[in-house]
Amino acid sequence: MENSLYESHSFRRGRGLCIAQATLEYLVSLLCTGSFLATLTKALGFSDSLTGIISSFISLGCSFQLLSVFIKGRRTKPLVLVMSLMNQLLFTFLYAVPLLPLPGKVKTVLFLLSIFSAYIIYNLAHPKKINWYMSFVEDSHRGIFTANKEIISLISGMVFSCLMGALIDGFTAEGKTHTAFLLAAITLSLLMVAHTVVMTATAPPPKDKTREIKFSDSIKQIFANKALLKVTAVFIIYNIANYAATPFYGIYQINELGLSLTYISIITLAGNLCRIAVSRFWGGYADKKGFARMCEKCFALMAVSFLCAALASPKNGAVLMLFYFIFHSIAMGGINSSLVNMIFDYAPHSLRADALAISQAASGVAGFLATLAVSPVVSLMQAGGNSLFGLTVYPQQVISLFSLVLMGVLILFLRKAVIK
């Protein structure tokens, strides 16, 4: 009976629209993160440390998922649809800020308010949105489905980022930065419209998948589940390692390593091709062996990527950042789905949205605090001429080594506390 339900037309259509929604949302995120975000902040005159803090707010924004726990008794679809439209409007406005005839300080305030508000709204809706779309997927097929969804998003993202990177680089090289930003704003507007249409066409989640319990009972059950708390600890350690280093890579690639957006898009493409190649393997492995075991293997590959970043310098940066993207992308082919699915492994349907919100909120705060703690180190080392004990050492190299060590700690914790 259960299998026939998942093979029904409405559920198959729901899964198809889930993939379309994730792809469009991914394309929006590409223009608001990484090197594209660094290009925007550079045009506004932001420092490396401020750019890193802004990037890490993506992590801190997860803390606002905790507020979604209090949103009970409301229809999922209208709530998620309206919030998604609001956050994408704000993302689009980011590219309009540099075009406004306003003083630099006013632009800075507008930009910060827009990007912070966008991520707050996004995270308020995220747990319910994930639970909504994953309600169309059978539990025993979550690994393969997530892999298929990711492959389509990545293929679309590769073409999209290469095209947009080349266009923005081209206009910037000709001194037409404002034209480049206007093009990006128009592109985001079109993506927003398409995303809204897809969400409108998606059926509401099945009622038996959205039964909610009282807030107090939800909290008690989550904190009584020791396995679920250990998975949350994995979220936290991973986010500390990730956000201590990666928010500073975008500006590092552009400024210190001297890489162009076009080249960054190309090496990102190479990494994504590797990620596509392994996604279905990771999905099948997780469905058979479990998401925790898959995560252990992926964390080891992530550690190798941090090693590549730690060794990257202006002399070898073009090559080592290519290897960074390759190892990072192969690892993310599993990590991106495993952390959420590990929560789903240990939580019943009635608790999934709340458990995901609490876990991502805790890890989000941890990730942001990690970036906040590292940011003064970046500024201090840059002020000192990127020198350490008489050697030329960039702060991004030092924090990459820190993240490498922390990934080793995470692997041990996962093996001893979760997999065991």
CSV table of C-alpha atoms in Angstrom, one decimal:
chain,number,residue,atom,x,y,z
A,1,MET,CA,0.0,0.0,0.0
A,2,GLU,CA,2.8,2.3,1.0
A,3,ASN,CA,4.9,1.5,-2.2
A,4,SER,CA,1.8,2.1,-4.5
A,5,LEU,CA,1.3,5.5,-2.8
A,6,TYR,CA,4.9,6.6,-3.7
A,7,GLU,CA,4.4,5.3,-7.2
A,8,SER,CA,1.2,7.3,-7.7
A,9,HIS,CA,1.1,10.1,-10.3
A,10,SER,CA,0.8,12.8,-7.6
A,11,PHE,CA,3.9,11.6,-5.7
A,12,ARG,CA,5.9,11.2,-8.9
A,13,ARG,CA,4.9,14.7,-10.0
A,14,GLY,CA,5.8,16.0,-6.5
A,15,ARG,CA,9.3,14.5,-6.8
A,16,GLY,CA,9.8,16.0,-10.3
A,17,LEU,CA,8.8,19.5,-9.0
A,18,CYS,CA,11.0,19.0,-6.0
A,19,ILE,CA,14.0,18.6,-8.3
A,20,ALA,CA,13.0,21.6,-10.4
A,21,GLN,CA,12.6,23.7,-7.2
A,22,ALA,CA,16.0,22.7,-5.8
A,23,THR,CA,17.7,23.5,-9.2
A,24,LEU,CA,16.2,27.0,-9.4
A,25,GLU,CA,17.0,27.7,-5.8
A,26,TYR,CA,20.6,26.5,-6.4
A,27,LEU,CA,21.0,28.8,-9.3
A,28,VAL,CA,19.9,31.8,-7.2
A,29,SER,CA,22.4,30.8,-4.5
A,30,LEU,CA,25.3,30.7,-7.0
A,31,LEU,CA,24.9,34.4,-7.7
A,32,CYS,CA,24.8,35.3,-4.0
A,33,THR,CA,27.7,33.3,-2.6
A,34,GLY,CA,31.4,32.6,-3.2
A,35,SER,CA,33.2,34.5,-5.9
A,36,PHE,CA,30.1,36.3,-7.2
A,37,LEU,CA,29.4,37.6,-3.7
A,38,ALA,CA,33.1,38.6,-3.4
A,39,THR,CA,32.8,40.5,-6.7
A,40,LEU,CA,29.9,42.5,-5.2
A,41,THR,CA,31.6,43.2,-1.9
A,42,LYS,CA,34.8,44.2,-3.7
A,43,ALA,CA,32.8,46.8,-5.8
A,44,LEU,CA,31.4,48.2,-2.6
A,45,GLY,CA,34.8,48.4,-1.0
A,46,PHE,CA,34.4,45.8,1.7
A,47,SER,CA,37.4,44.3,3.5
A,48,ASP,CA,38.3,40.6,3.3
A,49,SER,CA,37.3,40.1,6.9
A,50,LEU,CA,33.9,41.7,6.4
A,51,THR,CA,33.3,39.6,3.3
A,52,GLY,CA,34.2,36.6,5.3
A,53,ILE,CA,31.7,37.6,8.0
A,54,ILE,CA,29.0,38.2,5.4
A,55,SER,CA,29.6,34.7,3.9
A,56,SER,CA,29.5,33.1,7.3
A,57,PHE,CA,26.1,34.7,8.0
A,58,ILE,CA,24.8,31.9,5.7
A,59,SER,CA,25.7,29.7,8.6
A,60,LEU,CA,24.4,32.0,11.3
A,61,GLY,CA,21.2,32.3,9.4
A,62,CYS,CA,20.5,28.7,10.1
A,63,SER,CA,20.0,29.7,13.8
A,64,PHE,CA,16.7,31.4,12.6
A,65,GLN,CA,15.5,28.0,11.6
A,66,LEU,CA,14.9,27.5,15.3
A,67,LEU,CA,12.0,30.1,15.1
A,68,SER,CA,10.2,27.8,12.6
A,69,VAL,CA,9.7,25.4,15.6
A,70,PHE,CA,7.2,28.0,16.9
A,71,ILE,CA,5.3,28.2,13.7
A,72,LYS,CA,2.5,25.6,14.3
A,73,GLY,CA,-0.9,25.1,12.8
A,74,ARG,CA,-0.2,27.0,9.6
A,75,ARG,CA,-0.5,25.6,6.1
A,76,THR,CA,3.0,24.7,4.8
A,77,LYS,CA,2.7,25.6,1.2
A,78,PRO,CA,1.5,29.2,1.4
A,79,LEU,CA,3.9,30.0,4.2
A,80,VAL,CA,7.0,28.5,2.3
A,81,LEU,CA,5.9,30.1,-1.0
A,82,VAL,CA,5.6,33.6,0.4
A,83,MET,CA,8.8,33.5,2.3
A,84,SER,CA,10.7,32.1,-0.7
A,85,LEU,CA,9.5,35.0,-2.8
A,86,MET,CA,10.5,37.5,-0.2
A,87,ASN,CA,14.0,36.2,0.2
A,88,GLN,CA,14.6,36.0,-3.5
A,89,LEU,CA,13.4,39.6,-4.0
A,90,LEU,CA,16.0,40.6,-1.4
A,91,PHE,CA,18.8,38.6,-3.2
A,92,THR,CA,17.9,40.4,-6.4
A,93,PHE,CA,18.2,43.7,-4.7
A,94,LEU,CA,21.8,43.0,-3.7
A,95,TYR,CA,22.9,43.6,-7.3
A,96,ALA,CA,20.9,46.8,-7.5
A,97,VAL,CA,22.6,48.3,-4.4
A,98,PRO,CA,25.9,49.2,-6.3
A,99,LEU,CA,23.8,50.9,-9.0
A,100,LEU,CA,22.0,53.3,-6.6
A,101,PRO,CA,23.2,57.0,-6.6
A,102,LEU,CA,23.8,56.9,-2.8
A,103,PRO,CA,26.8,57.5,-0.5
A,104,GLY,CA,29.0,54.5,0.1
A,105,LYS,CA,28.0,54.1,3.8
A,106,VAL,CA,24.3,54.1,2.8
A,107,LYS,CA,25.0,51.4,0.2
A,108,THR,CA,26.9,49.3,2.8
A,109,VAL,CA,23.9,49.5,5.2
A,110,LEU,CA,21.4,48.6,2.5
A,111,PHE,CA,23.5,45.7,1.3
A,112,LEU,CA,24.0,44.3,4.8
A,113,LEU,CA,20.3,44.7,5.7
A,114,SER,CA,19.2,43.0,2.5
A,115,ILE,CA,21.5,40.0,2.6
A,116,PHE,CA,20.9,39.4,6.3
A,117,SER,CA,17.2,39.7,6.0
A,118,ALA,CA,17.2,37.4,2.9
A,119,TYR,CA,18.9,34.6,4.8
A,120,ILE,CA,16.7,35.1,7.9
A,121,ILE,CA,13.6,34.7,5.9
A,122,TYR,CA,15.1,31.8,3.9
A,123,ASN,CA,15.9,29.9,7.1
A,124,LEU,CA,12.5,30.4,8.7
A,125,ALA,CA,10.9,28.5,5.8
A,126,HIS,CA,13.7,26.0,5.1
A,127,PRO,CA,12.9,23.1,7.6
A,128,LYS,CA,9.2,23.0,6.6
A,129,LYS,CA,10.1,23.3,2.9
A,130,ILE,CA,12.5,20.3,3.1
A,131,ASN,CA,10.0,18.2,5.1
A,132,TRP,CA,7.3,19.2,2.5
A,133,TYR,CA,9.3,18.1,-0.6
A,134,MET,CA,10.9,15.0,1.0
A,135,SER,CA,7.4,13.8,2.0
A,136,PHE,CA,7.1,12.7,-1.6
A,137,VAL,CA,10.1,10.4,-1.3
A,138,GLU,CA,10.2,6.9,0.2
A,139,ASP,CA,12.6,6.6,3.1
A,140,SER,CA,14.5,3.7,1.6
A,141,HIS,CA,15.2,5.7,-1.6
A,142,ARG,CA,16.3,9.0,0.0
A,143,GLY,CA,19.9,8.5,-0.9
A,144,ILE,CA,19.4,7.9,-4.6
A,145,PHE,CA,16.7,10.5,-4.9
A,146,THR,CA,18.9,13.2,-3.3
A,147,ALA,CA,21.8,12.2,-5.6
A,148,ASN,CA,19.6,12.5,-8.7
A,149,LYS,CA,18.3,15.9,-7.5
A,150,GLU,CA,21.9,17.1,-6.9
A,151,ILE,CA,23.1,15.9,-10.3
A,152,ILE,CA,20.5,17.9,-12.1
A,153,SER,CA,21.2,21.0,-10.0
A,154,LEU,CA,24.9,20.7,-10.5
A,155,ILE,CA,24.7,20.3,-14.3
A,156,SER,CA,22.5,23.3,-14.5
A,157,GLY,CA,24.8,25.2,-12.1
A,158,MET,CA,27.9,24.4,-14.1
A,159,VAL,CA,26.5,25.9,-17.3
A,160,PHE,CA,25.0,28.8,-15.5
A,161,SER,CA,28.0,29.8,-13.4
A,162,CYS,CA,30.4,29.5,-16.4
A,163,LEU,CA,28.1,31.7,-18.5
A,164,MET,CA,27.5,34.3,-15.8
A,165,GLY,CA,31.1,34.3,-14.8
A,166,ALA,CA,32.3,34.9,-18.3
A,167,LEU,CA,29.6,37.7,-18.9
A,168,ILE,CA,30.4,39.5,-15.6
A,169,ASP,CA,34.2,39.2,-16.2
A,170,GLY,CA,33.7,40.5,-19.8
A,171,PHE,CA,31.7,43.6,-18.8
A,172,THR,CA,34.0,44.3,-15.8
A,173,ALA,CA,37.1,44.1,-18.1
A,174,GLU,CA,35.4,46.7,-20.3
A,175,GLY,CA,34.7,49.0,-17.3
A,176,LYS,CA,31.0,48.2,-17.5
A,177,THR,CA,30.6,46.9,-13.9
A,178,HIS,CA,27.1,48.5,-13.6
A,179,THR,CA,26.0,46.6,-16.7
A,180,ALA,CA,27.3,43.4,-15.3
A,181,PHE,CA,25.3,43.9,-12.0
A,182,LEU,CA,22.2,44.9,-14.0
A,183,LEU,CA,22.4,41.7,-16.0
A,184,ALA,CA,22.8,39.6,-12.7
A,185,ALA,CA,19.7,41.4,-11.2
A,186,ILE,CA,17.6,40.7,-14.3
A,187,THR,CA,18.7,37.0,-14.2
A,188,LEU,CA,17.8,36.7,-10.6
A,189,SER,CA,14.4,38.2,-11.3
A,190,LEU,CA,13.7,35.6,-14.0
A,191,LEU,CA,14.8,32.8,-11.7
A,192,MET,CA,12.6,34.1,-8.9
A,193,VAL,CA,9.5,34.0,-11.2
A,194,ALA,CA,10.3,30.5,-12.4
A,195,HIS,CA,10.8,29.3,-8.8
A,196,THR,CA,7.5,30.8,-7.7
A,197,VAL,CA,5.7,29.0,-10.6
A,198,VAL,CA,7.2,25.7,-9.6
A,199,MET,CA,6.3,26.0,-6.0
A,200,THR,CA,2.7,27.1,-6.9
A,201,ALA,CA,2.4,23.9,-9.0
A,202,THR,CA,3.5,21.6,-6.3
A,203,ALA,CA,0.8,19.8,-4.3
A,204,PRO,CA,0.7,20.5,-0.5
A,205,PRO,CA,2.4,17.8,1.6
A,206,PRO,CA,0.3,14.7,2.5
A,207,LYS,CA,-1.6,15.2,5.7
A,208,ASP,CA,-0.1,12.1,7.3
A,209,LYS,CA,3.4,13.5,6.7
A,210,THR,CA,2.7,16.9,8.4
A,211,ARG,CA,1.1,16.0,11.7
A,212,GLU,CA,2.5,18.3,14.3
A,213,ILE,CA,2.9,18.0,18.1
A,214,LYS,CA,3.0,20.6,20.7
A,215,PHE,CA,6.2,22.6,21.0
A,216,SER,CA,7.0,21.4,24.5
A,217,ASP,CA,6.5,17.8,23.6
A,218,SER,CA,8.6,18.2,20.5
A,219,ILE,CA,11.5,19.6,22.5
A,220,LYS,CA,11.3,16.9,25.1
A,221,GLN,CA,11.4,14.1,22.5
A,222,ILE,CA,14.3,15.7,20.6
A,223,PHE,CA,16.5,16.1,23.7
A,224,ALA,CA,15.6,12.7,24.9
A,225,ASN,CA,16.9,11.1,21.7
A,226,LYS,CA,20.6,10.6,22.4
A,227,ALA,CA,21.4,9.5,18.8
A,228,LEU,CA,19.8,12.6,17.4
A,229,LEU,CA,21.9,14.8,19.7
A,230,LYS,CA,25.0,13.1,18.6
A,231,VAL,CA,24.1,13.8,15.0
A,232,THR,CA,23.6,17.4,16.0
A,233,ALA,CA,27.1,17.4,17.4
A,234,VAL,CA,28.4,16.2,14.0
A,235,PHE,CA,26.6,19.2,12.4
A,236,ILE,CA,28.3,21.6,14.9
A,237,ILE,CA,31.8,20.3,14.5
A,238,TYR,CA,31.5,20.2,10.7
A,239,ASN,CA,30.2,23.8,10.5
A,240,ILE,CA,33.1,25.0,12.7
A,241,ALA,CA,35.6,23.4,10.5
A,242,ASN,CA,33.9,24.6,7.3
A,243,TYR,CA,33.1,28.2,8.3
A,244,ALA,CA,36.5,28.8,9.9
A,245,ALA,CA,38.0,28.6,6.4
A,246,THR,CA,35.7,28.6,3.4
A,247,PRO,CA,34.2,32.1,3.8
A,248,PHE,CA,37.6,33.6,3.2
A,249,TYR,CA,38.4,31.6,0.1
A,250,GLY,CA,36.3,33.6,-2.4
A,251,ILE,CA,38.2,36.9,-1.8
A,252,TYR,CA,41.5,35.0,-1.4
A,253,GLN,CA,41.2,33.5,-4.9
A,254,ILE,CA,40.4,36.9,-6.5
A,255,ASN,CA,42.9,39.1,-4.6
A,256,GLU,CA,45.9,37.2,-3.3
A,257,LEU,CA,45.9,34.3,-5.8
A,258,GLY,CA,44.9,36.6,-8.7
A,259,LEU,CA,42.3,34.2,-10.2
A,260,SER,CA,39.6,35.5,-12.5
A,261,LEU,CA,35.9,34.7,-12.2
A,262,THR,CA,36.1,32.8,-15.5
A,263,TYR,CA,38.9,30.6,-14.2
A,264,ILE,CA,37.2,30.1,-10.8
A,265,SER,CA,34.0,29.1,-12.7
A,266,ILE,CA,36.1,26.6,-14.8
A,267,ILE,CA,37.7,24.9,-11.8
A,268,THR,CA,34.3,24.9,-10.1
A,269,LEU,CA,33.0,23.2,-13.2
A,270,ALA,CA,35.8,20.5,-12.9
A,271,GLY,CA,34.8,20.0,-9.3
A,272,ASN,CA,31.2,19.7,-10.1
A,273,LEU,CA,31.9,17.1,-12.8
A,274,CYS,CA,33.6,15.0,-10.2
A,275,ARG,CA,30.7,15.5,-7.8
A,276,ILE,CA,28.2,14.4,-10.5
A,277,ALA,CA,30.3,11.3,-11.2
A,278,VAL,CA,30.1,10.2,-7.5
A,279,SER,CA,26.7,11.4,-6.5
A,280,ARG,CA,24.8,8.3,-7.4
A,281,PHE,CA,27.5,6.1,-5.9
A,282,TRP,CA,27.3,8.0,-2.6
A,283,GLY,CA,23.5,7.8,-2.7
A,284,GLY,CA,23.5,4.0,-3.3
A,285,TYR,CA,26.1,3.6,-0.6
A,286,ALA,CA,24.1,5.5,1.9
A,287,ASP,CA,20.9,3.6,1.1
A,288,LYS,CA,22.8,0.3,1.8
A,289,LYS,CA,25.3,1.2,4.5
A,290,GLY,CA,23.8,4.2,6.1
A,291,PHE,CA,24.4,8.0,5.8
A,292,ALA,CA,26.7,8.0,8.8
A,293,ARG,CA,29.2,5.6,7.2
A,294,MET,CA,29.1,7.6,4.0
A,295,CYS,CA,29.7,10.8,5.9
A,296,GLU,CA,32.9,9.3,7.4
A,297,LYS,CA,34.4,8.7,4.0
A,298,CYS,CA,33.3,12.2,2.8
A,299,PHE,CA,34.9,13.9,5.8
A,300,ALA,CA,38.2,12.3,5.0
A,301,LEU,CA,38.1,13.7,1.5
A,302,MET,CA,37.1,17.1,2.8
A,303,ALA,CA,40.2,17.0,5.0
A,304,VAL,CA,42.3,16.5,1.9
A,305,SER,CA,40.7,19.5,0.3
A,306,PHE,CA,41.7,21.7,3.2
A,307,LEU,CA,45.2,20.4,2.9
A,308,CYS,CA,45.3,21.6,-0.8
A,309,ALA,CA,44.0,25.0,0.3
A,310,ALA,CA,46.6,25.2,3.1
A,311,LEU,CA,49.4,24.7,0.5
A,312,ALA,CA,48.0,27.1,-2.1
A,313,SER,CA,50.0,30.3,-2.8
A,314,PRO,CA,50.2,32.8,-5.7
A,315,LYS,CA,52.8,30.5,-7.3
A,316,ASN,CA,50.8,27.3,-7.3
A,317,GLY,CA,47.3,28.6,-6.5
A,318,ALA,CA,45.8,28.0,-9.9
A,319,VAL,CA,46.7,24.3,-9.7
A,320,LEU,CA,46.1,23.6,-6.0
A,321,MET,CA,42.7,25.4,-5.9
A,322,LEU,CA,41.7,23.1,-8.8
A,323,PHE,CA,42.5,20.1,-6.6
A,324,TYR,CA,40.8,21.8,-3.7
A,325,PHE,CA,37.6,22.1,-5.7
A,326,ILE,CA,37.9,18.5,-6.9
A,327,PHE,CA,38.3,16.9,-3.4
A,328,HIS,CA,35.8,19.3,-1.9
A,329,SER,CA,33.2,18.6,-4.5
A,330,ILE,CA,33.6,14.8,-4.2
A,331,ALA,CA,33.2,15.1,-0.5
A,332,MET,CA,30.2,17.4,-0.8
A,333,GLY,CA,28.5,14.9,-3.1
A,334,GLY,CA,27.8,12.9,0.0
A,335,ILE,CA,28.0,15.5,2.8
A,336,ASN,CA,25.3,17.8,1.3
A,337,SER,CA,22.7,15.1,1.6
A,338,SER,CA,23.9,13.0,4.5
A,339,LEU,CA,23.7,15.6,7.3
A,340,VAL,CA,20.0,16.2,6.7
A,341,ASN,CA,19.2,12.6,6.0
A,342,MET,CA,21.0,11.5,9.2
A,343,ILE,CA,18.5,13.7,11.1
A,344,PHE,CA,15.6,12.1,9.1
A,345,ASP,CA,17.1,8.6,10.0
A,346,TYR,CA,16.6,9.2,13.7
A,347,ALA,CA,13.4,11.4,13.8
A,348,PRO,CA,9.8,10.4,13.0
A,349,HIS,CA,7.9,12.5,10.5
A,350,SER,CA,6.2,14.5,13.2
A,351,LEU,CA,9.6,15.6,14.6
A,352,ARG,CA,11.6,16.0,11.4
A,353,ALA,CA,11.1,19.7,10.7
A,354,ASP,CA,11.7,20.6,14.3
A,355,ALA,CA,14.7,18.4,14.7
A,356,LEU,CA,16.3,19.7,11.5
A,357,ALA,CA,15.6,23.3,12.7
A,358,ILE,CA,17.2,22.8,16.1
A,359,SER,CA,20.3,20.9,14.7
A,360,GLN,CA,20.9,23.5,11.9
A,361,ALA,CA,20.3,26.4,14.3
A,362,ALA,CA,22.9,25.1,16.7
A,363,SER,CA,25.4,24.3,14.0
A,364,GLY,CA,24.7,27.6,12.3
A,365,VAL,CA,25.6,29.6,15.3
A,366,ALA,CA,28.7,27.6,15.8
A,367,GLY,CA,29.8,28.2,12.2
A,368,PHE,CA,29.2,31.9,12.5
A,369,LEU,CA,31.1,32.2,15.7
A,370,ALA,CA,34.0,30.3,14.1
A,371,THR,CA,34.2,32.8,11.3
A,372,LEU,CA,33.9,35.7,13.8
A,373,ALA,CA,36.8,34.3,15.8
A,374,VAL,CA,39.0,33.8,12.8
A,375,SER,CA,38.2,37.1,11.1
A,376,PRO,CA,40.5,39.2,13.4
A,377,VAL,CA,43.3,36.7,12.7
A,378,VAL,CA,42.9,37.3,9.0
A,379,SER,CA,42.9,41.1,9.5
A,380,LEU,CA,45.9,41.0,11.8
A,381,MET,CA,48.0,38.8,9.5
A,382,GLN,CA,47.2,41.0,6.5
A,383,ALA,CA,48.1,44.1,8.5
A,384,GLY,CA,51.4,42.5,9.3
A,385,GLY,CA,52.2,41.9,5.6
A,386,ASN,CA,51.1,38.2,5.6
A,387,SER,CA,54.2,37.2,7.5
A,388,LEU,CA,54.7,34.6,10.1
A,389,PHE,CA,58.1,33.9,11.7
A,390,GLY,CA,59.8,35.7,8.7
A,391,LEU,CA,58.0,33.6,6.2
A,392,THR,CA,55.3,34.7,3.7
A,393,VAL,CA,52.2,32.9,5.0
A,394,TYR,CA,48.6,33.9,4.1
A,395,PRO,CA,45.9,33.7,6.8
A,396,GLN,CA,43.8,31.5,4.6
A,397,GLN,CA,46.6,28.9,4.7
A,398,VAL,CA,46.7,29.0,8.5
A,399,ILE,CA,43.0,28.6,9.0
A,400,SER,CA,42.9,25.8,6.4
A,401,LEU,CA,45.3,23.8,8.6
A,402,PHE,CA,43.1,24.4,11.6
A,403,SER,CA,40.1,23.1,9.6
A,404,LEU,CA,42.1,20.1,8.5
A,405,VAL,CA,42.9,19.1,12.1
A,406,LEU,CA,39.2,19.6,13.1
A,407,MET,CA,38.1,17.3,10.3
A,408,GLY,CA,40.3,14.6,11.8
A,409,VAL,CA,38.6,15.1,15.2
A,410,LEU,CA,35.2,14.9,13.5
A,411,ILE,CA,36.0,11.6,11.8
A,412,LEU,CA,37.0,10.1,15.2
A,413,PHE,CA,33.8,11.4,16.9
A,414,LEU,CA,31.6,10.1,14.1
A,415,ARG,CA,33.3,6.7,14.2
A,416,LYS,CA,33.2,6.3,18.0
A,417,ALA,CA,30.0,8.0,18.9
A,418,VAL,CA,27.6,7.7,16.0
A,419,ILE,CA,28.5,4.7,13.8
A,420,LYS,CA,29.4,2.6,16.8
